[in-house]
Short mmCIF file of C-alpha atoms in Angstrom, two decimals:
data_model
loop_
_atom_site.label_atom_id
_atom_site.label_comp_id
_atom_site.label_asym_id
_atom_site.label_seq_id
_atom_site.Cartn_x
_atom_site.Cartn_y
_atom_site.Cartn_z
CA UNK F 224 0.00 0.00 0.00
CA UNK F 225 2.67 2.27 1.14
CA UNK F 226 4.76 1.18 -1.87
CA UNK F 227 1.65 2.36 -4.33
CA UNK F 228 1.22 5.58 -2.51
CA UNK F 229 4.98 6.46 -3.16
CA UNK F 230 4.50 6.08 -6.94
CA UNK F 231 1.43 7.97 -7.51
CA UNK F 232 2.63 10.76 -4.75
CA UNK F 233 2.38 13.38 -7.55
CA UNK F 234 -0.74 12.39 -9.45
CA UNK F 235 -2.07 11.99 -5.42
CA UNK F 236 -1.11 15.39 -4.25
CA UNK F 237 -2.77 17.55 -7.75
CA UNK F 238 -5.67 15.13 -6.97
CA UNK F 239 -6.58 15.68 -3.23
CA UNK F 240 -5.75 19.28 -3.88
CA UNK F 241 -8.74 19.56 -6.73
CA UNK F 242 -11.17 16.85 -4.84
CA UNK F 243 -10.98 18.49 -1.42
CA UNK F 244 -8.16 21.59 -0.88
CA UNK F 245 -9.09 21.80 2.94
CA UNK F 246 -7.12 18.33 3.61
CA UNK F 247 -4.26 18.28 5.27
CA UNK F 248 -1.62 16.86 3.18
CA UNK F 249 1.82 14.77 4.04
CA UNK F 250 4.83 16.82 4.60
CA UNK F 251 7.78 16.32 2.82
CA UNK F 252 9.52 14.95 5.73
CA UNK F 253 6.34 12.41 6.02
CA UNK F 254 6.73 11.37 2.19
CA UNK F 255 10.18 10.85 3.29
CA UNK F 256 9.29 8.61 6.20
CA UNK F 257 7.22 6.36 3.53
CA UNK F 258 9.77 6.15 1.11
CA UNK F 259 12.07 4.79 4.24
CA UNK F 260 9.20 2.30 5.39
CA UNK F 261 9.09 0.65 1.87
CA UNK F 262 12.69 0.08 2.46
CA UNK F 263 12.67 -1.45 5.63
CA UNK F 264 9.57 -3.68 4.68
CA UNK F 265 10.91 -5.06 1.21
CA UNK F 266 12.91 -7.56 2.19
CA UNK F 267 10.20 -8.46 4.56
CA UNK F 268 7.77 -8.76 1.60
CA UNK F 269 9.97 -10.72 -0.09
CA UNK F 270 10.50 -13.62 2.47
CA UNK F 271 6.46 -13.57 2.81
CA UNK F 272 5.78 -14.29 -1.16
CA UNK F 273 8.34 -16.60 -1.24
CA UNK F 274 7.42 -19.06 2.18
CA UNK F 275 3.82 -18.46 0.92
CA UNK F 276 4.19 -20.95 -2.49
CA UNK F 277 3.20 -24.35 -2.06
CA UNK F 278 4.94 -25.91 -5.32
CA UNK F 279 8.02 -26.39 -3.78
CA UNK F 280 9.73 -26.78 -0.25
CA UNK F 281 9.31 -24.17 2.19
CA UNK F 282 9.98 -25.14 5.65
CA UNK F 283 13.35 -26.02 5.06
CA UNK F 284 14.02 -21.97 3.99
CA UNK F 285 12.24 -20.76 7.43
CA UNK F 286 15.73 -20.40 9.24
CA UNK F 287 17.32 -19.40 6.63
CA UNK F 288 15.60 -16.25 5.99
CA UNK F 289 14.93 -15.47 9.25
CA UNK F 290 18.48 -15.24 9.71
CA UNK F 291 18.94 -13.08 6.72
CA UNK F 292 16.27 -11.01 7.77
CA UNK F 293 18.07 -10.38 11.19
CA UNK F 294 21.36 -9.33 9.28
CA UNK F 295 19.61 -6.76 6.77
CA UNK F 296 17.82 -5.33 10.25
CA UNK F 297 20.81 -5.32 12.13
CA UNK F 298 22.35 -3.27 9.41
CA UNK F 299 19.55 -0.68 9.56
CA UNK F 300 20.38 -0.62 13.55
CA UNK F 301 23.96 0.41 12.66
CA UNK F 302 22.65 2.91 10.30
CA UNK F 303 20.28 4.27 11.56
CA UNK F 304 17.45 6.35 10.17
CA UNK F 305 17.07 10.45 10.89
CA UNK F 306 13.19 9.79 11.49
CA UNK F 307 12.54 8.56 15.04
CA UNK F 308 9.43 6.73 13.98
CA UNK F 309 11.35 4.67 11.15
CA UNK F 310 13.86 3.74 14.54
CA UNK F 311 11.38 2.88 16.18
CA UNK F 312 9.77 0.39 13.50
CA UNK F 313 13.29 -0.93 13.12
CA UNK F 314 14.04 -1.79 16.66
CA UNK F 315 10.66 -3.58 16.99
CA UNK F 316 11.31 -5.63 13.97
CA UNK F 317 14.34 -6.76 15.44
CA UNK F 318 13.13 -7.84 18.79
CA UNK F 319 10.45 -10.07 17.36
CA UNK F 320 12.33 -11.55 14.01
CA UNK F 321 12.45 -15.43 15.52
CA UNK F 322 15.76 -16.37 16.20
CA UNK F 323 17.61 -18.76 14.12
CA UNK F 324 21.15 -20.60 14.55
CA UNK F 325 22.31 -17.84 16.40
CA UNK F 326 24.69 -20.06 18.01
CA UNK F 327 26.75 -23.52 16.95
CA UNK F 328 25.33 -25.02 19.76
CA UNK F 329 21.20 -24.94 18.30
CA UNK F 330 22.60 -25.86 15.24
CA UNK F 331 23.92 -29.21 17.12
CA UNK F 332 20.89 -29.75 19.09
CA UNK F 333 19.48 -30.26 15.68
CA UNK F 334 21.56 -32.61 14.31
CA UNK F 335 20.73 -34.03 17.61
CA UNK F 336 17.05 -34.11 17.18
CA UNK F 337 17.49 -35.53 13.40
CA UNK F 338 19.79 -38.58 14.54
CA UNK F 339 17.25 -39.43 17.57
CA UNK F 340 14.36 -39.53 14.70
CA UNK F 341 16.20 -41.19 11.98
CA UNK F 342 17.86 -43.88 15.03
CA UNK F 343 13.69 -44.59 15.33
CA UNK F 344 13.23 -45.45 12.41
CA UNK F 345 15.62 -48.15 12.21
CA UNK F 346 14.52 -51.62 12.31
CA UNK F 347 15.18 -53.44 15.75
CA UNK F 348 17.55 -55.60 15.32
CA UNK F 349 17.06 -59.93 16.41
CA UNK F 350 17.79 -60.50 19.82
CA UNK F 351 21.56 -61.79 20.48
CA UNK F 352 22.31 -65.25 20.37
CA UNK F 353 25.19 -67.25 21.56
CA UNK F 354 25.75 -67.09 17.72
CA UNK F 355 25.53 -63.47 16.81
CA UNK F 356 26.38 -62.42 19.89
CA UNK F 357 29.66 -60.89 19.41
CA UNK F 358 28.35 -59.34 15.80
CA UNK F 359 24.72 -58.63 15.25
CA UNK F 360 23.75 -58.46 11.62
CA UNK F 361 26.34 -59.58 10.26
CA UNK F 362 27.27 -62.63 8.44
CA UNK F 363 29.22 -65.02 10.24
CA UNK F 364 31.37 -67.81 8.30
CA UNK F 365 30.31 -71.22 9.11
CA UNK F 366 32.26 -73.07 11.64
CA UNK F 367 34.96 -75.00 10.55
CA UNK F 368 35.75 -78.30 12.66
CA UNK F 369 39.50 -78.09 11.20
CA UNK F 370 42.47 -76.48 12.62
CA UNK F 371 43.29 -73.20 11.25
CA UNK F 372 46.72 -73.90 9.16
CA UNK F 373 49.70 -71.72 10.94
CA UNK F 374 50.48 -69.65 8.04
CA UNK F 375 46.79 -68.41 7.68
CA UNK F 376 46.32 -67.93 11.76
CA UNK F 377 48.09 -64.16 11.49
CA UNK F 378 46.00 -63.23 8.38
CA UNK F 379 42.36 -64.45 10.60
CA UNK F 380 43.55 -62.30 13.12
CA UNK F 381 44.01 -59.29 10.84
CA UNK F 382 40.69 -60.17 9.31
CA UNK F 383 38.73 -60.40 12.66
CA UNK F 384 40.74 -56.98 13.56
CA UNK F 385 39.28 -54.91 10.81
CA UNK F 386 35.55 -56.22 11.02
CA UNK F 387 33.39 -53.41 11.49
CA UNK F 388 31.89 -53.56 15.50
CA UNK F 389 28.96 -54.35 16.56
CA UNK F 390 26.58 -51.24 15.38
CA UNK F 391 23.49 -49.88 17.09
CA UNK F 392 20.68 -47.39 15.40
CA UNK F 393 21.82 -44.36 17.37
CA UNK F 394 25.57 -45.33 15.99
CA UNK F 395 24.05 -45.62 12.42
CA UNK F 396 22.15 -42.72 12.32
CA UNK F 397 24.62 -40.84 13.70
CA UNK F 398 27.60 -42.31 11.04
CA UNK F 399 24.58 -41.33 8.17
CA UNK F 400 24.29 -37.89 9.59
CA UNK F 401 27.81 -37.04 9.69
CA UNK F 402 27.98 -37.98 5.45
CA UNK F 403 25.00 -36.15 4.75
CA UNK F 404 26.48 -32.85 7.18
CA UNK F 405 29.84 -33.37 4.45
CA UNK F 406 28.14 -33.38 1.38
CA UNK F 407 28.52 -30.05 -0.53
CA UNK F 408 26.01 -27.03 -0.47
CA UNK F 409 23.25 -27.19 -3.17
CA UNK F 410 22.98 -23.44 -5.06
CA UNK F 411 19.80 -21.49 -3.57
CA UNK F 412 17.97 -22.46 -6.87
CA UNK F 413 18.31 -26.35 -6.42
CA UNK F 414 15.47 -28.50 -5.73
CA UNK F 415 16.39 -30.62 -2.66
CA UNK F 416 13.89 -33.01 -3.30
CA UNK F 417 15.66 -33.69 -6.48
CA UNK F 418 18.82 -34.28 -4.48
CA UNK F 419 17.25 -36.27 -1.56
CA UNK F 420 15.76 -38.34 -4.69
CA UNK F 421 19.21 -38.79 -6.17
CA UNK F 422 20.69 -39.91 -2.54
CA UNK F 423 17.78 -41.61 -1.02
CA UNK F 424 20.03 -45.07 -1.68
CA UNK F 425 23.08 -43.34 0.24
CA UNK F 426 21.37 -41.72 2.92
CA UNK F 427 18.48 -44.14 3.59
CA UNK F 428 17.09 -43.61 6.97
CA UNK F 429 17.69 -39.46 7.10
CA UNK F 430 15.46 -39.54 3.70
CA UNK F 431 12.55 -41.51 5.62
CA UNK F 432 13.40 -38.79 8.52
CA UNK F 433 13.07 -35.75 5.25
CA UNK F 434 10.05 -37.05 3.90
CA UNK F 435 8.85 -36.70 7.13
CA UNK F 436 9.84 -32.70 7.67
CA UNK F 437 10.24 -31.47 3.52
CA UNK F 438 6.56 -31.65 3.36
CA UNK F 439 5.60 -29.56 5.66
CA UNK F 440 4.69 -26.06 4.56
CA UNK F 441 6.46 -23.04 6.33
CA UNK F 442 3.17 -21.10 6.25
CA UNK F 443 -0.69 -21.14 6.65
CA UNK F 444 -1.28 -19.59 3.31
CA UNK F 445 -1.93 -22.93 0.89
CA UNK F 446 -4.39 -24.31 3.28
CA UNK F 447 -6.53 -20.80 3.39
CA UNK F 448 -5.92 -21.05 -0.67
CA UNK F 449 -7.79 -24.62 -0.26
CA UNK F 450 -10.40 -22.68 1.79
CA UNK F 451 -10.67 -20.18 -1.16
CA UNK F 452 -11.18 -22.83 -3.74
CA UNK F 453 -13.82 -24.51 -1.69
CA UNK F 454 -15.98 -20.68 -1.24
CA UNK F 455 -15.45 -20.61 -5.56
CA UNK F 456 -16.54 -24.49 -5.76
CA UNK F 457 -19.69 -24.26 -3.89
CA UNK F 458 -21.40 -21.54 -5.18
CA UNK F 459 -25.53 -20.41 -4.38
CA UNK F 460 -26.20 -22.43 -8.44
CA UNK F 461 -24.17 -25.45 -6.80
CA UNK F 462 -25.40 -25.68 -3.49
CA UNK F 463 -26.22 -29.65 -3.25
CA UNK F 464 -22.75 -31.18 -4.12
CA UNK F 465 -22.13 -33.35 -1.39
CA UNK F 466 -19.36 -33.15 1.22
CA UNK F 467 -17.77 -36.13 -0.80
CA UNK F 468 -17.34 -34.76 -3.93
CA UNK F 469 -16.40 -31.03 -2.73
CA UNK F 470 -13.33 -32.95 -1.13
CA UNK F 471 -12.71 -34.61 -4.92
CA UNK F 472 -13.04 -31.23 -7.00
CA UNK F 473 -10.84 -29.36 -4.28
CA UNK F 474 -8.26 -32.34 -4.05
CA UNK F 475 -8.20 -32.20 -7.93
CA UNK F 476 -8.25 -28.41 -8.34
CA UNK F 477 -4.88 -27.81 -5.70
CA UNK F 478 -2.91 -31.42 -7.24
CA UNK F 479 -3.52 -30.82 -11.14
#
């Protein structure tokens, strides 16, 4: 709104000044003061129209810009505007931006969170057995009733050495974690369902963990679409489609 008045400020000021002369009109120090506000608020629009869309992941961008928006409002802190109400707006914008990875220790507390959930989702493994006791899972050679030949006892020992220990969820979630944490940065334009498609062989229990948290939208605004479509679907000349079908058009109207 403020951004419309701005451009038409000319065309606005001959206007009121024909239509009604007796109004009290913005000083130039207020038409300064809404230039500012557009200023401050743009990269606040911008975040909105972009964890608004539905077509691709959101919730996964939520931190992310709310740490960028913290930076571009710190910034106007440290320069601060002339206008005491624009320092004003700033400061309060500030204080209630939600916080992000502020520190490396919420950052861990998330990786934290993701192993736990991805550690749950593993399979149980069998109980132990005098037989798989000292190596669940894995494959144990059958047992030989022959005496291990001398020359071969120092290579068995190397052999049982290097076997890979015994392995529980939290360890393999954790292990999975740590290879997904060193893969390289996709560019901002990258679709990471794409990449989670591409890995979901690699990184098997994190994707079930993903699937779990990509889908979720960052906003309310493409369920109050869905409440849009459903006020343009039933309409006063189609008043007697059942609740069963209103839930078919509307599921085919926001997946087509």
């Amino acid at each position: 709104m403020l951004k419309r008045i701005a451009e038409v400020k000319d065309p606005l000021i001959s206007t009121l000044a024909l239509v009604n002369p007796q109004l009290q009109t913005l000083s130039l120090e207020e038409w300064e003061m809404v230039k500012e506000t557009c200023e401050v608020l743009q990269p606040f629009e911008e975040v909105t129209v972009e964890l608004s869309a539905e077509r691709f992941v959101t919730g996964s961008k939520a931190i992310l810009m709310a740490r960028g928006l913290q930076r571009v409002t710190a910034h106007r802190q440290r320069s601060p505007s002339i206008y005491q109400p624009i320092r004003n707006m700033v400061d309060i914008l500030m204080a209630e931006i939600k916080h992000a990875f502020l520190h490396d220790r919420h950052a861990e507390d998330a990786v934290t969170r993701v192993v736990g959930a991805a550690s749950r989702s593993l399979r149980p493994l069998p109980l132990a057995t005098s037989s798989t006791e000292e190596g669940e899972g894995v494959p144990q050679a059958n047992p030989s009733t022959e005496t291990v030949p001398v020359i071969w006892a120092d290579f068995e020992e190397r052999v049982a050495s290097l076997r890979p220990g015994v392995q529980n969820p939290f360890t393999e979630a954790m292990l999975e974690i740590k290879g997904f944490l060193s893969e390289p940065l996709l560019p901002r334009t990258s679709d990471p369902l794409e990449w989670w498609k591409s890995r979901a062989t690699v990184f098997k229990k994190t994707c079930d963990v993903m699937k779990t948290r990509l889908c979720i939208v960052a906003t309310s605004v493409p369920s109050e679409r869905i409440f849009s479509k459903a006020g343009q679907i039933i309409t006063d000349r189609r008043n007697r489609l059942s609740p069963g079908k209103v839930r078919e058009l509307i599921f085919l109207n926001a997946n087509l």
